[in-house]
PDB file of C-alpha atoms in Angstrom:
ATOM      1  CA  MET A  28     -89.409  59.123   4.693  1.00 35.00           C
ATOM      2  CA  LYS A  29     -87.509  58.571   1.482  1.00 37.00           C
ATOM      3  CA  LYS A  30     -84.444  56.407   1.947  1.00 41.00           C
ATOM      4  CA  GLU A  31     -80.997  57.560   0.974  1.00 44.00           C
ATOM      5  CA  SER A  32     -78.843  54.988  -0.856  1.00 39.00           C
ATOM      6  CA  LEU A  33     -75.189  54.951   0.131  1.00 40.00           C
ATOM      7  CA  LYS A  34     -72.246  53.864  -1.997  1.00 42.00           C
ATOM      8  CA  GLN A  35     -69.378  52.283  -0.106  1.00 44.00           C
ATOM      9  CA  GLN A  36     -66.983  49.383  -0.382  1.00 76.00           C
ATOM     10  CA  THR A  37     -68.423  45.885  -0.219  1.00 87.00           C
ATOM     11  CA  ILE A  38     -66.679  43.284   1.951  1.00 93.00           C
ATOM     12  CA  TYR A  39     -66.593  39.685   0.698  1.00 92.00           C
ATOM     13  CA  VAL A  40     -65.828  36.771   3.029  1.00 94.00           C
ATOM     14  CA  HIS A  41     -65.339  33.069   2.329  1.00 93.00           C
ATOM     15  CA  ILE A  42     -64.205  30.848   5.213  1.00 95.00           C
ATOM     16  CA  ASP A  43     -62.767  27.354   4.908  1.00 93.00           C
ATOM     17  CA  ASN A  44     -63.230  25.946   8.408  1.00 90.00           C
ATOM     18  CA  VAL A  45     -61.223  22.793   7.680  1.00 90.00           C
ATOM     19  CA  ILE A  46     -57.868  24.604   7.571  1.00 91.00           C
ATOM     20  CA  ASN A  47     -58.995  28.027   8.893  1.00 94.00           C
ATOM     21  CA  ASN A  48     -58.231  30.069   5.799  1.00 94.00           C
ATOM     22  CA  VAL A  49     -60.299  33.111   4.900  1.00 96.00           C
ATOM     23  CA  VAL A  50     -60.554  34.705   1.462  1.00 93.00           C
ATOM     24  CA  THR A  51     -61.668  38.340   1.595  1.00 93.00           C
ATOM     25  CA  SER A  52     -62.135  41.384  -0.555  1.00 90.00           C
ATOM     26  CA  GLY A  53     -62.489  44.835   0.971  1.00 91.00           C
ATOM     27  CA  ILE A  54     -60.159  44.190   3.932  1.00 94.00           C
ATOM     28  CA  THR A  55     -56.614  45.548   3.715  1.00 93.00           C
ATOM     29  CA  PHE A  56     -53.357  44.788   5.509  1.00 94.00           C
ATOM     30  CA  CYS A  57     -53.834  47.985   7.509  1.00 93.00           C
ATOM     31  CA  ASP A  58     -57.332  46.816   8.513  1.00 95.00           C
ATOM     32  CA  PHE A  59     -55.819  43.502   9.552  1.00 96.00           C
ATOM     33  CA  MET A  60     -53.137  45.121  11.709  1.00 94.00           C
ATOM     34  CA  ASN A  61     -55.599  47.533  13.323  1.00 94.00           C
ATOM     35  CA  GLY A  62     -58.263  44.916  13.955  1.00 95.00           C
ATOM     36  CA  VAL A  63     -56.480  41.726  14.964  1.00 95.00           C
ATOM     37  CA  MET A  64     -56.589  40.843  18.688  1.00 93.00           C
ATOM     38  CA  SER A  65     -52.920  39.858  18.929  1.00 92.00           C
ATOM     39  CA  PRO A  66     -50.898  41.602  16.191  1.00 92.00           C
ATOM     40  CA  PRO A  67     -47.829  39.746  14.907  1.00 94.00           C
ATOM     41  CA  GLN A  68     -44.569  40.716  16.573  1.00 90.00           C
ATOM     42  CA  ASN A  69     -42.251  39.646  13.741  1.00 95.00           C
ATOM     43  CA  ILE A  70     -43.034  38.709  10.161  1.00 96.00           C
ATOM     44  CA  LEU A  71     -41.052  36.728   7.612  1.00 97.00           C
ATOM     45  CA  LEU A  72     -41.631  38.398   4.246  1.00 96.00           C
ATOM     46  CA  LEU A  73     -42.061  35.722   1.582  1.00 97.00           C
ATOM     47  CA  LYS A  74     -42.947  38.217  -1.186  1.00 94.00           C
ATOM     48  CA  HIS A  75     -42.819  41.994  -0.772  1.00 93.00           C
ATOM     49  CA  GLN A  76     -41.353  45.324  -1.866  1.00 89.00           C
ATOM     50  CA  PHE A  77     -40.794  46.824   1.581  1.00 89.00           C
ATOM     51  CA  PRO A  78     -37.428  48.622   1.421  1.00 86.00           C
ATOM     52  CA  ASP A  79     -36.648  48.668   5.152  1.00 85.00           C
ATOM     53  CA  ALA A  80     -36.729  44.940   5.873  1.00 90.00           C
ATOM     54  CA  SER A  81     -33.830  42.959   7.340  1.00 93.00           C
ATOM     55  CA  PHE A  82     -32.293  39.980   5.548  1.00 96.00           C
ATOM     56  CA  ASN A  83     -32.103  36.445   6.909  1.00 96.00           C
ATOM     57  CA  ALA A  84     -29.238  34.547   5.270  1.00 96.00           C
ATOM     58  CA  HIS A  85     -30.444  31.099   6.358  1.00 97.00           C
ATOM     59  CA  THR A  86     -33.752  31.296   4.446  1.00 97.00           C
ATOM     60  CA  SER A  87     -32.907  34.135   2.002  1.00 96.00           C
ATOM     61  CA  PHE A  88     -36.163  35.798   3.144  1.00 97.00           C
ATOM     62  CA  HIS A  89     -36.415  39.323   4.448  1.00 96.00           C
ATOM     63  CA  TYR A  90     -38.139  39.972   7.748  1.00 95.00           C
ATOM     64  CA  SER A  91     -39.531  42.812   9.863  1.00 93.00           C
ATOM     65  CA  GLU A  92     -39.370  42.946  13.636  1.00 89.00           C
ATOM     66  CA  VAL A  93     -41.880  44.650  15.896  1.00 82.00           C
ATOM     67  CA  SER A  94     -39.991  47.955  15.719  1.00 81.00           C
ATOM     68  CA  ASP A  95     -40.431  48.012  11.924  1.00 82.00           C
ATOM     69  CA  LEU A  96     -44.097  47.037  11.757  1.00 82.00           C
ATOM     70  CA  SER A  97     -45.405  50.556  12.385  1.00 82.00           C
ATOM     71  CA  GLU A  98     -43.601  51.641   9.209  1.00 84.00           C
ATOM     72  CA  LEU A  99     -44.868  48.621   7.293  1.00 84.00           C
ATOM     73  CA  LYS A 100     -48.446  49.527   8.292  1.00 82.00           C
ATOM     74  CA  LYS A 101     -47.941  52.890   6.554  1.00 84.00           C
ATOM     75  CA  ALA A 102     -46.286  51.388   3.463  1.00 84.00           C
ATOM     76  CA  PRO A 103     -48.155  51.352   0.104  1.00 84.00           C
ATOM     77  CA  VAL A 104     -48.871  47.629   0.346  1.00 85.00           C
ATOM     78  CA  SER A 105     -51.674  47.847  -2.233  1.00 82.00           C
ATOM     79  CA  GLN A 106     -49.033  48.870  -4.795  1.00 82.00           C
ATOM     80  CA  TYR A 107     -46.731  45.942  -4.050  1.00 84.00           C
ATOM     81  CA  GLY A 108     -48.615  43.370  -6.092  1.00 85.00           C
ATOM     82  CA  ASP A 109     -47.521  40.135  -4.391  1.00 91.00           C
ATOM     83  CA  PHE A 110     -47.387  40.601  -0.623  1.00 94.00           C
ATOM     84  CA  CYS A 111     -47.023  37.407   1.390  1.00 96.00           C
ATOM     85  CA  TRP A 112     -45.748  36.784   4.901  1.00 97.00           C
ATOM     86  CA  VAL A 113     -45.818  34.495   7.911  1.00 97.00           C
ATOM     87  CA  ASP A 114     -45.353  35.661  11.502  1.00 97.00           C
ATOM     88  CA  PHE A 115     -42.790  34.128  13.856  1.00 96.00           C
ATOM     89  CA  GLU A 116     -41.731  34.384  17.494  1.00 93.00           C
ATOM     90  CA  GLU A 117     -37.927  34.456  17.377  1.00 93.00           C
ATOM     91  CA  ILE A 118     -35.350  34.832  14.592  1.00 94.00           C
ATOM     92  CA  ASP A 119     -33.293  31.996  16.149  1.00 95.00           C
ATOM     93  CA  LEU A 120     -36.171  29.641  15.337  1.00 94.00           C
ATOM     94  CA  VAL A 121     -36.294  30.890  11.740  1.00 96.00           C
ATOM     95  CA  ASN A 122     -32.670  29.807  11.490  1.00 96.00           C
ATOM     96  CA  GLN A 123     -33.761  26.261  12.365  1.00 96.00           C
ATOM     97  CA  LEU A 124     -36.144  25.888   9.421  1.00 97.00           C
ATOM     98  CA  THR A 125     -35.239  22.958   7.189  1.00 96.00           C
ATOM     99  CA  ALA A 126     -34.829  23.178   3.421  1.00 97.00           C
ATOM    100  CA  GLN A 127     -38.152  21.317   3.106  1.00 96.00           C
ATOM    101  CA  GLU A 128     -39.941  23.877   5.294  1.00 96.00           C
ATOM    102  CA  VAL A 129     -38.463  26.787   3.337  1.00 97.00           C
ATOM    103  CA  ALA A 130     -39.605  25.088   0.123  1.00 97.00           C
ATOM    104  CA  GLU A 131     -43.124  24.712   1.557  1.00 97.00           C
ATOM    105  CA  LEU A 132     -43.239  28.420   2.387  1.00 97.00           C
ATOM    106  CA  LEU A 133     -42.073  29.293  -1.137  1.00 96.00           C
ATOM    107  CA  TYR A 134     -44.746  27.044  -2.624  1.00 96.00           C
ATOM    108  CA  LEU A 135     -47.401  28.571  -0.395  1.00 96.00           C
ATOM    109  CA  ALA A 136     -46.451  32.122  -1.389  1.00 95.00           C
ATOM    110  CA  HIS A 137     -46.252  31.182  -5.077  1.00 94.00           C
ATOM    111  CA  THR A 138     -49.483  29.188  -5.411  1.00 93.00           C
ATOM    112  CA  GLY A 139     -51.583  30.279  -2.431  1.00 92.00           C
ATOM    113  CA  ARG A 140     -52.001  26.628  -1.475  1.00 92.00           C
ATOM    114  CA  HIS A 141     -50.516  24.692   1.436  1.00 93.00           C
ATOM    115  CA  LEU A 142     -48.712  21.356   1.109  1.00 92.00           C
ATOM    116  CA  ARG A 143     -48.945  20.514   4.798  1.00 90.00           C
ATOM    117  CA  SER A 144     -50.291  22.455   7.775  1.00 92.00           C
ATOM    118  CA  PRO A 145     -49.400  26.150   7.348  1.00 94.00           C
ATOM    119  CA  PHE A 146     -48.864  26.470  11.102  1.00 95.00           C
ATOM    120  CA  TYR A 147     -45.246  25.669  11.903  1.00 95.00           C
ATOM    121  CA  TYR A 148     -44.075  24.481  15.317  1.00 93.00           C
ATOM    122  CA  LYS A 149     -40.714  26.209  14.908  1.00 95.00           C
ATOM    123  CA  LEU A 150     -42.203  29.545  13.903  1.00 96.00           C
ATOM    124  CA  GLN A 151     -45.163  29.369  16.321  1.00 95.00           C
ATOM    125  CA  ASN A 152     -47.040  31.396  13.711  1.00 96.00           C
ATOM    126  CA  ASP A 153     -50.660  32.452  14.084  1.00 97.00           C
ATOM    127  CA  PHE A 154     -51.096  33.708  10.504  1.00 97.00           C
ATOM    128  CA  ILE A 155     -50.092  33.303   6.913  1.00 97.00           C
ATOM    129  CA  TYR A 156     -51.035  36.324   4.808  1.00 97.00           C
ATOM    130  CA  LEU A 157     -51.194  35.989   1.008  1.00 96.00           C
ATOM    131  CA  THR A 158     -52.256  38.558  -1.570  1.00 93.00           C
ATOM    132  CA  LYS A 159     -51.537  39.591  -5.142  1.00 87.00           C
ATOM    133  CA  ASP A 160     -53.616  42.781  -4.826  1.00 87.00           C
ATOM    134  CA  ASP A 161     -54.026  43.847  -1.220  1.00 91.00           C
ATOM    135  CA  GLY A 162     -57.606  44.663  -0.308  1.00 89.00           C
ATOM    136  CA  ARG A 163     -58.962  43.252  -3.558  1.00 87.00           C
ATOM    137  CA  TYR A 164     -58.243  39.558  -2.981  1.00 89.00           C
ATOM    138  CA  ASN A 165     -56.590  38.397   0.235  1.00 93.00           C
ATOM    139  CA  LYS A 166     -56.171  34.917   1.640  1.00 95.00           C
ATOM    140  CA  VAL A 167     -55.203  34.591   5.285  1.00 97.00           C
ATOM    141  CA  TYR A 168     -54.717  31.470   7.401  1.00 98.00           C
ATOM    142  CA  TYR A 169     -55.735  31.997  11.045  1.00 97.00           C
ATOM    143  CA  ARG A 170     -54.697  29.614  13.811  1.00 96.00           C
ATOM    144  CA  ASN A 171     -57.660  31.029  15.766  1.00 96.00           C
ATOM    145  CA  LEU A 172     -60.661  32.207  13.716  1.00 96.00           C
ATOM    146  CA  ASP A 173     -61.713  34.564  16.514  1.00 96.00           C
ATOM    147  CA  GLN A 174     -58.826  36.728  15.325  1.00 96.00           C
ATOM    148  CA  PHE A 175     -60.531  37.029  11.946  1.00 97.00           C
ATOM    149  CA  TYR A 176     -63.843  38.139  13.414  1.00 97.00           C
ATOM    150  CA  HIS A 177     -62.064  40.983  15.208  1.00 97.00           C
ATOM    151  CA  VAL A 178     -60.460  42.033  11.898  1.00 97.00           C
ATOM    152  CA  LEU A 179     -63.849  41.872  10.171  1.00 97.00           C
ATOM    153  CA  GLY A 180     -65.412  43.893  12.979  1.00 97.00           C
ATOM    154  CA  TYR A 181     -62.811  46.618  12.520  1.00 96.00           C
ATOM    155  CA  ALA A 182     -63.329  46.712   8.727  1.00 96.00           C
ATOM    156  CA  ILE A 183     -67.112  47.028   9.166  1.00 95.00           C
ATOM    157  CA  TRP A 184     -66.656  49.700  11.839  1.00 94.00           C
ATOM    158  CA  LYS A 185     -64.350  51.668   9.532  1.00 92.00           C
ATOM    159  CA  ASN A 186     -66.864  51.562   6.682  1.00 90.00           C
ATOM    160  CA  MET A 187     -69.670  52.614   8.997  1.00 89.00           C
ATOM    161  CA  MET A 188     -67.600  55.530  10.318  1.00 86.00           C
ATOM    162  CA  GLN A 189     -67.131  56.697   6.729  1.00 82.00           C
ATOM    163  CA  MET A 190     -70.854  56.392   6.059  1.00 79.00           C
ATOM    164  CA  THR A 191     -71.948  58.337   9.130  1.00 75.00           C
ATOM    165  CA  ALA A 192     -69.247  61.018   8.969  1.00 69.00           C
ATOM    166  CA  GLU A 193     -70.753  64.449   9.436  1.00 51.00           C
ATOM    167  CA  LYS A 194     -69.322  67.494   7.744  1.00 46.00           C
ATOM    168  CA  ILE A 195     -67.140  69.317  10.256  1.00 47.00           C
ATOM    169  CA  ILE A 196     -67.964  73.005  10.063  1.00 47.00           C
ATOM    170  CA  LEU A 197     -66.397  74.294  13.274  1.00 48.00           C
ATOM    171  CA  PRO A 198     -63.118  73.110  14.834  1.00 53.00           C
ATOM    172  CA  PHE A 199     -64.798  72.026  18.108  1.00 51.00           C
ATOM    173  CA  MET A 200     -67.342  69.780  16.358  1.00 51.00           C
ATOM    174  CA  LYS A 201     -66.731  66.046  16.748  1.00 58.00           C
ATOM    175  CA  ARG A 202     -67.663  63.126  14.533  1.00 59.00           C
ATOM    176  CA  LYS A 203     -70.208  60.718  16.024  1.00 68.00           C
ATOM    177  CA  LYS A 204     -68.527  57.625  17.492  1.00 79.00           C
ATOM    178  CA  ILE A 205     -69.717  54.279  16.147  1.00 85.00           C
ATOM    179  CA  ALA A 206     -69.987  51.408  18.634  1.00 89.00           C
ATOM    180  CA  ASP A 207     -67.723  48.398  18.117  1.00 91.00           C
ATOM    181  CA  ILE A 208     -69.601  45.490  16.574  1.00 93.00           C
ATOM    182  CA  PRO A 209     -69.800  42.421  18.850  1.00 93.00           C
ATOM    183  CA  THR A 210     -67.918  39.454  17.405  1.00 94.00           C
ATOM    184  CA  ASP A 211     -70.649  37.087  18.623  1.00 94.00           C
ATOM    185  CA  LEU A 212     -73.073  38.939  16.368  1.00 95.00           C
ATOM    186  CA  LEU A 213     -70.766  38.533  13.353  1.00 95.00           C
ATOM    187  CA  LYS A 214     -70.481  34.809  14.043  1.00 95.00           C
ATOM    188  CA  LYS A 215     -74.196  34.539  13.278  1.00 93.00           C
ATOM    189  CA  PHE A 216     -73.165  34.923   9.630  1.00 94.00           C
ATOM    190  CA  ALA A 217     -70.746  31.973   9.811  1.00 94.00           C
ATOM    191  CA  LYS A 218     -73.018  29.678   7.791  1.00 94.00           C
ATOM    192  CA  TYR A 219     -73.123  32.283   5.012  1.00 94.00           C
ATOM    193  CA  PHE A 220     -69.375  32.875   5.154  1.00 94.00           C
ATOM    194  CA  ARG A 221     -68.832  29.172   4.535  1.00 93.00           C
ATOM    195  CA  GLU A 222     -70.608  29.644   1.188  1.00 90.00           C
ATOM    196  CA  GLY A 223     -69.014  33.013   0.409  1.00 91.00           C
ATOM    197  CA  ALA A 224     -70.998  36.116   1.391  1.00 92.00           C
ATOM    198  CA  CYS A 225     -70.941  39.853   0.738  1.00 92.00           C
ATOM    199  CA  ILE A 226     -71.464  42.520   3.372  1.00 94.00           C
ATOM    200  CA  SER A 227     -72.710  44.966   0.793  1.00 90.00           C
ATOM    201  CA  PHE A 228     -71.984  48.550   1.740  1.00 89.00           C
ATOM    202  CA  ASP A 229     -72.534  49.305  -1.963  1.00 85.00           C
ATOM    203  CA  ASP A 230     -76.250  48.586  -1.373  1.00 87.00           C
ATOM    204  CA  ALA A 231     -76.553  49.860   2.195  1.00 89.00           C
ATOM    205  CA  VAL A 232     -79.578  52.040   2.919  1.00 90.00           C
ATOM    206  CA  LYS A 233     -79.770  54.818   5.493  1.00 86.00           C
ATOM    207  CA  THR A 234     -82.859  56.238   7.185  1.00 85.00           C
ATOM    208  CA  ARG A 235     -83.024  58.775   9.977  1.00 82.00           C
ATOM    209  CA  ASN A 236     -82.805  56.092  12.657  1.00 86.00           C
ATOM    210  CA  GLN A 237     -80.765  53.267  11.213  1.00 89.00           C
ATOM    211  CA  ILE A 238     -78.508  51.879   8.509  1.00 91.00           C
ATOM    212  CA  GLU A 239     -79.276  48.517   6.880  1.00 93.00           C
ATOM    213  CA  VAL A 240     -76.417  46.635   5.243  1.00 93.00           C
ATOM    214  CA  PRO A 241     -77.515  43.602   3.186  1.00 94.00           C
ATOM    215  CA  ILE A 242     -75.712  40.261   3.355  1.00 93.00           C
ATOM    216  CA  GLY A 243     -75.662  38.685  -0.112  1.00 89.00           C
ATOM    217  CA  LEU A 244     -74.872  35.214  -1.465  1.00 88.00           C
ATOM    218  CA  ASN A 245     -74.053  33.752  -4.894  1.00 80.00           C
ATOM    219  CA  LEU A 246     -71.442  35.986  -6.510  1.00 73.00           C
ATOM    220  CA  LYS A 247     -72.207  36.734 -10.154  1.00 65.00           C
ATOM    221  CA  ASP A 248     -68.486  36.523 -11.011  1.00 64.00           C
ATOM    222  CA  ASP A 249     -65.786  34.215  -9.680  1.00 67.00           C
ATOM    223  CA  MET A 250     -63.333  35.936  -7.307  1.00 67.00           C
ATOM    224  CA  GLN A 251     -60.436  35.023  -9.575  1.00 66.00           C
ATOM    225  CA  GLU A 252     -62.195  36.910 -12.391  1.00 64.00           C
ATOM    226  CA  LEU A 253     -62.750  39.893 -10.129  1.00 63.00           C
ATOM    227  CA  LEU A 254     -59.064  39.854  -9.238  1.00 65.00           C
ATOM    228  CA  ARG A 255     -58.276  40.531 -12.896  1.00 66.00           C
ATOM    229  CA  SER A 256     -60.774  43.379 -13.236  1.00 66.00           C
ATOM    230  CA  ASN A 257     -61.984  46.525 -11.500  1.00 67.00           C
ATOM    231  CA  ASP A 258     -65.632  45.451 -11.486  1.00 69.00           C
ATOM    232  CA  LEU A 259     -67.772  45.833  -8.384  1.00 71.00           C
ATOM    233  CA  ILE A 260     -68.697  42.669  -6.536  1.00 76.00           C
ATOM    234  CA  GLU A 261     -72.266  41.629  -7.350  1.00 76.00           C
ATOM    235  CA  TYR A 262     -74.300  38.907  -5.677  1.00 77.00           C
ATOM    236  CA  GLY A 263     -77.428  36.886  -6.459  1.00 79.00           C
ATOM    237  CA  HIS A 264     -79.738  37.406  -3.495  1.00 87.00           C
ATOM    238  CA  VAL A 265     -79.959  38.850   0.027  1.00 91.00           C
ATOM    239  CA  VAL A 266     -80.185  36.455   2.982  1.00 92.00           C
ATOM    240  CA  ALA A 267     -79.868  38.821   5.974  1.00 93.00           C
ATOM    241  CA  HIS A 268     -79.257  42.419   7.038  1.00 94.00           C
ATOM    242  CA  LEU A 269     -76.743  43.906   9.439  1.00 95.00           C
ATOM    243  CA  ILE A 270     -78.521  46.765  11.239  1.00 94.00           C
ATOM    244  CA  TYR A 271     -76.966  49.737  12.973  1.00 93.00           C
ATOM    245  CA  ASP A 272     -79.311  51.829  15.138  1.00 91.00           C
ATOM    246  CA  VAL A 273     -77.971  55.371  14.909  1.00 86.00           C
ATOM    247  CA  LYS A 274     -79.847  56.700  17.950  1.00 86.00           C
ATOM    248  CA  GLN A 275     -79.260  53.758  20.275  1.00 89.00           C
ATOM    249  CA  ASN A 276     -75.717  53.191  18.968  1.00 89.00           C
ATOM    250  CA  GLU A 277     -76.386  49.439  18.781  1.00 92.00           C
ATOM    251  CA  TRP A 278     -75.965  46.622  16.251  1.00 95.00           C
ATOM    252  CA  SER A 279     -78.402  43.844  15.409  1.00 94.00           C
ATOM    253  CA  VAL A 280     -79.080  41.225  12.714  1.00 93.00           C
ATOM    254  CA  ILE A 281     -82.267  40.266  10.918  1.00 90.00           C
ATOM    255  CA  ASP A 282     -82.720  37.374   8.501  1.00 85.00           C
ATOM    256  CA  GLY A 283     -84.077  37.887   5.006  1.00 68.00           C
TER     257      GLY A 283
END
């Protein structure tokens, strides 16, 4: 049978295991919030354009509490440009941040680089989220990298749902449900993610029984260059394939 090529959004992942930061392309703030195991309850907005945030006089940062986060999820974050935040447990602890700690947060949001550990005892934060173009180039620090693999699993699931969507002709027809991708399976790509790898939905191929999504290494352009352009992400060679069996509703991985 002739194969049908599918054009979708490629996901790029580069993991720094030393400090647990992950650079991605193709994963948005909304993907993050929908996919993360333990969503943040409160976030201190270091750079943003969200109009409904509260103001903290001690740090001169705005913040959003759990009641506001549903609105922030629907906000046009991709149009904000700079969008940087850190989660925290209680506002009383934010009020205990020192001038040095506030300066470190400002530096982190401005440069995308940490001076000391980005995980603050006072804030009890699990994340620091940094982007200048949400979904195109994001850098997120994770206290627990398992959280990232759940976010990645959601982003892959979302892309696969788009690829397998059937045209709804009658109101009672339902779209086929895609199985969640096991995080243990995604961790098999960890060695590639340490180098910087693409999950290339742009080059995915669909047959009657399955969908093959190539995993590519060696980007042809630096991510900083891609941030300044609208070019598609291109890679040098394929090292593995992520396989979805349409009939069995199961995921697998093959090398090469």
